[in-house]
């Protein structure tokens, strides 16, 4: 924790020392206009700014266990994930949504292998509600096939949100499915026409 504290203490000094940084952060104080909504896992090994090279203000991030997008359910109390998606679509008007799954995903791996999560009831219930059944169980430690199938499912769920579908119909937003390899840094993108994930 001391490393984080020291970095936080020095942030102001680093920004103050460079005019370019002062201008960048000064613009952020006036509001945000991110380029994309980036939906990914809570896993600490997945760092959106490292993967994309994004600067502060570029990405509106939504992080959940297993990069899960809850199905849209009209008439049900809204969840934080739905509120984040709606805000990105209707207020920030982002032009792109990326759902980024990753190799060695604990959430997808646990679901695919049918692990006993009785000691983690909140995790168990979340995975049961949010991750699809029938994921390939013999997928190896990277669970690549299961994660990629899960990303496809989340893209479909996004289309169930009226605010997303309206902007898709108007040609105002694009959906992207990504698979990030933690151990190599490779990013593959989903191509619906071939139903394959291919390197960017």
PDB file of C-alpha atoms in Angstrom:
ATOM      1  CA  UNK A   1       0.000   0.000   0.000  1.00  0.00           C
ATOM      2  CA  UNK A   2       2.918   2.348   0.696  1.00  0.00           C
ATOM      3  CA  UNK A   3       3.801   2.369  -3.022  1.00  0.00           C
ATOM      4  CA  UNK A   4       0.289   3.531  -3.892  1.00  0.00           C
ATOM      5  CA  UNK A   5       0.348   6.207  -1.192  1.00  0.00           C
ATOM      6  CA  UNK A   6       3.701   7.565  -2.367  1.00  0.00           C
ATOM      7  CA  UNK A   7       2.487   7.712  -5.952  1.00  0.00           C
ATOM      8  CA  UNK A   8      -0.718   9.492  -4.917  1.00  0.00           C
ATOM      9  CA  UNK A   9       1.266  12.009  -2.862  1.00  0.00           C
ATOM     10  CA  UNK A  10       3.440  12.831  -5.870  1.00  0.00           C
ATOM     11  CA  UNK A  11       0.683  13.068  -8.479  1.00  0.00           C
ATOM     12  CA  UNK A  12      -0.057  16.747  -7.866  1.00  0.00           C
ATOM     13  CA  UNK A  13       3.623  17.632  -8.107  1.00  0.00           C
ATOM     14  CA  UNK A  14       4.038  15.716 -11.367  1.00  0.00           C
ATOM     15  CA  UNK A  15       1.000  17.405 -12.912  1.00  0.00           C
ATOM     16  CA  UNK A  16       2.074  20.838 -11.682  1.00  0.00           C
ATOM     17  CA  UNK A  17       5.570  20.423 -13.145  1.00  0.00           C
ATOM     18  CA  UNK A  18       4.389  20.017 -16.750  1.00  0.00           C
ATOM     19  CA  UNK A  19       2.268  22.568 -18.574  1.00  0.00           C
ATOM     20  CA  UNK A  20       0.875  19.944 -20.967  1.00  0.00           C
ATOM     21  CA  UNK A  21      -0.337  17.848 -18.041  1.00  0.00           C
ATOM     22  CA  UNK A  22      -1.874  20.901 -16.368  1.00  0.00           C
ATOM     23  CA  UNK A  23      -3.884  21.620 -19.525  1.00  0.00           C
ATOM     24  CA  UNK A  24      -4.977  17.995 -19.926  1.00  0.00           C
ATOM     25  CA  UNK A  25      -6.163  17.639 -16.353  1.00  0.00           C
ATOM     26  CA  UNK A  26      -7.671  21.124 -16.430  1.00  0.00           C
ATOM     27  CA  UNK A  27      -9.876  20.068 -19.351  1.00  0.00           C
ATOM     28  CA  UNK A  28     -11.004  17.014 -17.392  1.00  0.00           C
ATOM     29  CA  UNK A  29     -12.307  19.277 -14.643  1.00  0.00           C
ATOM     30  CA  UNK A  30     -14.786  20.749 -17.144  1.00  0.00           C
ATOM     31  CA  UNK A  31     -16.405  17.360 -17.840  1.00  0.00           C
ATOM     32  CA  UNK A  32     -15.853  14.059 -19.559  1.00  0.00           C
ATOM     33  CA  UNK A  33     -16.341  12.909 -23.113  1.00  0.00           C
ATOM     34  CA  UNK A  34     -14.852   9.411 -23.268  1.00  0.00           C
ATOM     35  CA  UNK A  35     -14.383   7.661 -26.590  1.00  0.00           C
ATOM     36  CA  UNK A  36     -15.620   4.244 -25.474  1.00  0.00           C
ATOM     37  CA  UNK A  37     -17.360   2.258 -22.770  1.00  0.00           C
ATOM     38  CA  UNK A  38     -14.910  -0.479 -21.770  1.00  0.00           C
ATOM     39  CA  UNK A  39     -16.550  -3.431 -20.007  1.00  0.00           C
ATOM     40  CA  UNK A  40     -14.102  -5.852 -18.476  1.00  0.00           C
ATOM     41  CA  UNK A  41     -13.390  -8.097 -15.521  1.00  0.00           C
ATOM     42  CA  UNK A  42     -12.491  -6.904 -12.029  1.00  0.00           C
ATOM     43  CA  UNK A  43      -9.331  -9.040 -12.279  1.00  0.00           C
ATOM     44  CA  UNK A  44      -6.272  -7.001 -11.243  1.00  0.00           C
ATOM     45  CA  UNK A  45      -4.253  -8.377 -14.171  1.00  0.00           C
ATOM     46  CA  UNK A  46      -6.546  -6.648 -16.670  1.00  0.00           C
ATOM     47  CA  UNK A  47      -5.590  -2.966 -16.945  1.00  0.00           C
ATOM     48  CA  UNK A  48      -7.645  -1.176 -19.636  1.00  0.00           C
ATOM     49  CA  UNK A  49      -5.249   1.756 -19.987  1.00  0.00           C
ATOM     50  CA  UNK A  50      -2.318  -0.643 -20.410  1.00  0.00           C
ATOM     51  CA  UNK A  51      -4.164  -2.644 -23.065  1.00  0.00           C
ATOM     52  CA  UNK A  52      -5.448   0.384 -25.006  1.00  0.00           C
ATOM     53  CA  UNK A  53      -2.959   3.142 -24.229  1.00  0.00           C
ATOM     54  CA  UNK A  54      -5.886   5.260 -23.022  1.00  0.00           C
ATOM     55  CA  UNK A  55      -5.258   8.508 -21.180  1.00  0.00           C
ATOM     56  CA  UNK A  56      -7.444   9.917 -18.399  1.00  0.00           C
ATOM     57  CA  UNK A  57     -10.850  10.763 -19.863  1.00  0.00           C
ATOM     58  CA  UNK A  58     -10.616   8.327 -22.808  1.00  0.00           C
ATOM     59  CA  UNK A  59     -12.457   5.314 -21.342  1.00  0.00           C
ATOM     60  CA  UNK A  60     -15.661   5.016 -19.332  1.00  0.00           C
ATOM     61  CA  UNK A  61     -15.026   1.760 -17.474  1.00  0.00           C
ATOM     62  CA  UNK A  62     -17.404  -0.884 -16.160  1.00  0.00           C
ATOM     63  CA  UNK A  63     -15.723  -3.689 -14.240  1.00  0.00           C
ATOM     64  CA  UNK A  64     -17.588  -6.728 -12.964  1.00  0.00           C
ATOM     65  CA  UNK A  65     -16.686 -10.271 -11.966  1.00  0.00           C
ATOM     66  CA  UNK A  66     -16.270 -12.088 -15.253  1.00  0.00           C
ATOM     67  CA  UNK A  67     -17.028  -8.921 -17.301  1.00  0.00           C
ATOM     68  CA  UNK A  68     -20.709  -9.847 -16.999  1.00  0.00           C
ATOM     69  CA  UNK A  69     -23.451  -7.659 -18.468  1.00  0.00           C
ATOM     70  CA  UNK A  70     -26.704  -8.398 -16.625  1.00  0.00           C
ATOM     71  CA  UNK A  71     -29.656  -9.047 -18.950  1.00  0.00           C
ATOM     72  CA  UNK A  72     -31.917  -6.031 -19.371  1.00  0.00           C
ATOM     73  CA  UNK A  73     -35.132  -6.558 -17.393  1.00  0.00           C
ATOM     74  CA  UNK A  74     -37.823  -3.917 -17.757  1.00  0.00           C
ATOM     75  CA  UNK A  75     -39.762  -3.281 -14.565  1.00  0.00           C
ATOM     76  CA  UNK A  76     -37.005  -4.597 -12.300  1.00  0.00           C
ATOM     77  CA  UNK A  77     -34.940  -2.318 -10.042  1.00  0.00           C
ATOM     78  CA  UNK A  78     -31.932  -1.067 -11.968  1.00  0.00           C
ATOM     79  CA  UNK A  79     -28.485  -2.395 -11.104  1.00  0.00           C
ATOM     80  CA  UNK A  80     -25.229  -0.429 -11.188  1.00  0.00           C
ATOM     81  CA  UNK A  81     -24.192  -2.104 -14.432  1.00  0.00           C
ATOM     82  CA  UNK A  82     -27.411  -1.092 -16.214  1.00  0.00           C
ATOM     83  CA  UNK A  83     -27.085   2.470 -14.916  1.00  0.00           C
ATOM     84  CA  UNK A  84     -23.504   2.678 -16.187  1.00  0.00           C
ATOM     85  CA  UNK A  85     -24.486   1.414 -19.643  1.00  0.00           C
ATOM     86  CA  UNK A  86     -27.445   3.793 -19.858  1.00  0.00           C
ATOM     87  CA  UNK A  87     -25.317   6.779 -18.799  1.00  0.00           C
ATOM     88  CA  UNK A  88     -22.650   5.912 -21.373  1.00  0.00           C
ATOM     89  CA  UNK A  89     -25.266   5.653 -24.114  1.00  0.00           C
ATOM     90  CA  UNK A  90     -27.627   8.519 -23.303  1.00  0.00           C
ATOM     91  CA  UNK A  91     -25.443  11.134 -21.612  1.00  0.00           C
ATOM     92  CA  UNK A  92     -21.853  10.524 -22.672  1.00  0.00           C
ATOM     93  CA  UNK A  93     -22.869   9.261 -26.123  1.00  0.00           C
ATOM     94  CA  UNK A  94     -19.801   7.051 -26.481  1.00  0.00           C
ATOM     95  CA  UNK A  95     -19.241   5.815 -30.020  1.00  0.00           C
ATOM     96  CA  UNK A  96     -17.928   2.350 -29.123  1.00  0.00           C
ATOM     97  CA  UNK A  97     -18.528  -0.356 -26.522  1.00  0.00           C
ATOM     98  CA  UNK A  98     -15.816  -2.952 -25.887  1.00  0.00           C
ATOM     99  CA  UNK A  99     -16.497  -6.130 -23.920  1.00  0.00           C
ATOM    100  CA  UNK A 100     -13.070  -7.478 -23.000  1.00  0.00           C
ATOM    101  CA  UNK A 101     -12.714 -10.965 -21.571  1.00  0.00           C
ATOM    102  CA  UNK A 102      -9.338 -12.389 -20.597  1.00  0.00           C
ATOM    103  CA  UNK A 103      -7.377 -15.606 -20.318  1.00  0.00           C
ATOM    104  CA  UNK A 104      -7.123 -17.372 -16.962  1.00  0.00           C
ATOM    105  CA  UNK A 105     -10.409 -15.791 -15.837  1.00  0.00           C
ATOM    106  CA  UNK A 106     -11.295 -17.128 -12.391  1.00  0.00           C
ATOM    107  CA  UNK A 107     -15.010 -16.373 -12.761  1.00  0.00           C
ATOM    108  CA  UNK A 108     -15.447 -18.045 -16.145  1.00  0.00           C
ATOM    109  CA  UNK A 109     -13.132 -20.905 -15.163  1.00  0.00           C
ATOM    110  CA  UNK A 110     -15.089 -21.608 -11.967  1.00  0.00           C
ATOM    111  CA  UNK A 111     -18.378 -21.646 -13.879  1.00  0.00           C
ATOM    112  CA  UNK A 112     -16.998 -23.796 -16.704  1.00  0.00           C
ATOM    113  CA  UNK A 113     -15.502 -26.356 -14.308  1.00  0.00           C
ATOM    114  CA  UNK A 114     -18.542 -26.391 -12.036  1.00  0.00           C
ATOM    115  CA  UNK A 115     -16.448 -25.564  -8.970  1.00  0.00           C
ATOM    116  CA  UNK A 116     -18.030 -25.756  -5.530  1.00  0.00           C
ATOM    117  CA  UNK A 117     -18.449 -22.137  -4.414  1.00  0.00           C
ATOM    118  CA  UNK A 118     -20.539 -22.792  -1.289  1.00  0.00           C
ATOM    119  CA  UNK A 119     -17.989 -20.886   0.803  1.00  0.00           C
ATOM    120  CA  UNK A 120     -18.458 -17.847  -1.464  1.00  0.00           C
ATOM    121  CA  UNK A 121     -22.244 -17.471  -1.705  1.00  0.00           C
ATOM    122  CA  UNK A 122     -22.210 -13.975  -3.245  1.00  0.00           C
ATOM    123  CA  UNK A 123     -19.730 -15.086  -5.916  1.00  0.00           C
ATOM    124  CA  UNK A 124     -21.676 -18.313  -6.532  1.00  0.00           C
ATOM    125  CA  UNK A 125     -24.997 -16.478  -6.918  1.00  0.00           C
ATOM    126  CA  UNK A 126     -23.509 -13.811  -9.193  1.00  0.00           C
ATOM    127  CA  UNK A 127     -21.941 -16.413 -11.484  1.00  0.00           C
ATOM    128  CA  UNK A 128     -25.129 -18.497 -11.546  1.00  0.00           C
ATOM    129  CA  UNK A 129     -27.177 -15.470 -12.614  1.00  0.00           C
ATOM    130  CA  UNK A 130     -24.731 -13.785 -14.965  1.00  0.00           C
ATOM    131  CA  UNK A 131     -22.630 -16.409 -16.717  1.00  0.00           C
ATOM    132  CA  UNK A 132     -24.102 -18.753 -19.301  1.00  0.00           C
ATOM    133  CA  UNK A 133     -24.340 -22.459 -18.641  1.00  0.00           C
ATOM    134  CA  UNK A 134     -22.759 -25.064 -20.868  1.00  0.00           C
ATOM    135  CA  UNK A 135     -19.324 -23.442 -21.067  1.00  0.00           C
ATOM    136  CA  UNK A 136     -16.610 -25.862 -22.247  1.00  0.00           C
ATOM    137  CA  UNK A 137     -15.161 -27.472 -19.114  1.00  0.00           C
ATOM    138  CA  UNK A 138     -12.032 -29.060 -20.655  1.00  0.00           C
ATOM    139  CA  UNK A 139     -10.644 -25.756 -21.877  1.00  0.00           C
ATOM    140  CA  UNK A 140      -7.243 -25.730 -20.163  1.00  0.00           C
ATOM    141  CA  UNK A 141      -6.017 -23.143 -17.646  1.00  0.00           C
ATOM    142  CA  UNK A 142      -6.476 -20.204 -20.044  1.00  0.00           C
ATOM    143  CA  UNK A 143     -10.203 -21.093 -20.544  1.00  0.00           C
ATOM    144  CA  UNK A 144      -9.940 -19.338 -23.918  1.00  0.00           C
ATOM    145  CA  UNK A 145     -12.926 -21.033 -25.544  1.00  0.00           C
ATOM    146  CA  UNK A 146     -15.177 -20.488 -22.527  1.00  0.00           C
ATOM    147  CA  UNK A 147     -14.167 -16.826 -22.185  1.00  0.00           C
ATOM    148  CA  UNK A 148     -14.702 -16.146 -25.878  1.00  0.00           C
ATOM    149  CA  UNK A 149     -18.124 -17.781 -25.790  1.00  0.00           C
ATOM    150  CA  UNK A 150     -18.940 -15.678 -22.734  1.00  0.00           C
ATOM    151  CA  UNK A 151     -17.880 -12.457 -24.522  1.00  0.00           C
ATOM    152  CA  UNK A 152     -20.230 -13.310 -27.417  1.00  0.00           C
ATOM    153  CA  UNK A 153     -23.054 -13.775 -24.890  1.00  0.00           C
ATOM    154  CA  UNK A 154     -22.370 -10.364 -23.341  1.00  0.00           C
ATOM    155  CA  UNK A 155     -22.503  -8.669 -26.741  1.00  0.00           C
ATOM    156  CA  UNK A 156     -25.952 -10.207 -27.198  1.00  0.00           C
ATOM    157  CA  UNK A 157     -27.044  -8.997 -23.784  1.00  0.00           C
ATOM    158  CA  UNK A 158     -25.950  -5.454 -24.620  1.00  0.00           C
ATOM    159  CA  UNK A 159     -28.292  -5.508 -27.619  1.00  0.00           C
ATOM    160  CA  UNK A 160     -31.177  -6.204 -25.224  1.00  0.00           C
ATOM    161  CA  UNK A 161     -30.747  -2.746 -23.672  1.00  0.00           C
ATOM    162  CA  UNK A 162     -33.112  -0.319 -25.439  1.00  0.00           C
ATOM    163  CA  UNK A 163     -30.615   2.538 -25.124  1.00  0.00           C
ATOM    164  CA  UNK A 164     -27.955   0.420 -26.875  1.00  0.00           C
ATOM    165  CA  UNK A 165     -30.276  -0.949 -29.567  1.00  0.00           C
ATOM    166  CA  UNK A 166     -31.593   2.508 -30.440  1.00  0.00           C
ATOM    167  CA  UNK A 167     -28.086   3.801 -31.034  1.00  0.00           C
ATOM    168  CA  UNK A 168     -27.118   0.650 -32.952  1.00  0.00           C
ATOM    169  CA  UNK A 169     -30.144   1.128 -35.203  1.00  0.00           C
ATOM    170  CA  UNK A 170     -29.126   4.742 -35.772  1.00  0.00           C
ATOM    171  CA  UNK A 171     -25.545   3.720 -36.616  1.00  0.00           C
ATOM    172  CA  UNK A 172     -24.237   5.767 -33.687  1.00  0.00           C
ATOM    173  CA  UNK A 173     -22.431   3.071 -31.716  1.00  0.00           C
ATOM    174  CA  UNK A 174     -20.334   0.001 -32.511  1.00  0.00           C
ATOM    175  CA  UNK A 175     -19.933  -3.157 -30.395  1.00  0.00           C
ATOM    176  CA  UNK A 176     -16.580  -4.917 -30.045  1.00  0.00           C
ATOM    177  CA  UNK A 177     -15.741  -8.228 -28.384  1.00  0.00           C
ATOM    178  CA  UNK A 178     -12.125  -8.615 -27.278  1.00  0.00           C
ATOM    179  CA  UNK A 179     -10.132 -11.434 -25.740  1.00  0.00           C
ATOM    180  CA  UNK A 180      -6.957 -10.451 -23.876  1.00  0.00           C
ATOM    181  CA  UNK A 181      -4.206 -12.974 -23.154  1.00  0.00           C
ATOM    182  CA  UNK A 182      -2.779 -12.135 -19.746  1.00  0.00           C
ATOM    183  CA  UNK A 183       0.392 -14.155 -20.336  1.00  0.00           C
ATOM    184  CA  UNK A 184       1.287 -12.699 -23.765  1.00  0.00           C
ATOM    185  CA  UNK A 185      -0.477  -9.335 -24.116  1.00  0.00           C
ATOM    186  CA  UNK A 186      -2.191 -10.511 -27.315  1.00  0.00           C
ATOM    187  CA  UNK A 187      -5.607  -8.983 -28.001  1.00  0.00           C
ATOM    188  CA  UNK A 188      -7.985 -10.761 -30.361  1.00  0.00           C
ATOM    189  CA  UNK A 189     -11.218  -9.218 -31.664  1.00  0.00           C
ATOM    190  CA  UNK A 190     -14.462 -11.003 -32.421  1.00  0.00           C
ATOM    191  CA  UNK A 191     -15.492 -11.099 -36.099  1.00  0.00           C
ATOM    192  CA  UNK A 192     -19.206 -11.981 -36.354  1.00  0.00           C
ATOM    193  CA  UNK A 193     -18.980 -12.894 -40.038  1.00  0.00           C
ATOM    194  CA  UNK A 194     -16.579 -15.762 -39.281  1.00  0.00           C
ATOM    195  CA  UNK A 195     -17.581 -16.251 -35.600  1.00  0.00           C
ATOM    196  CA  UNK A 196     -13.852 -16.156 -34.754  1.00  0.00           C
ATOM    197  CA  UNK A 197     -11.582 -14.129 -32.500  1.00  0.00           C
ATOM    198  CA  UNK A 198      -8.644 -12.921 -34.566  1.00  0.00           C
ATOM    199  CA  UNK A 199      -5.580 -10.888 -33.476  1.00  0.00           C
ATOM    200  CA  UNK A 200      -6.025  -7.144 -33.819  1.00  0.00           C
TER     201      UNK A 200
END
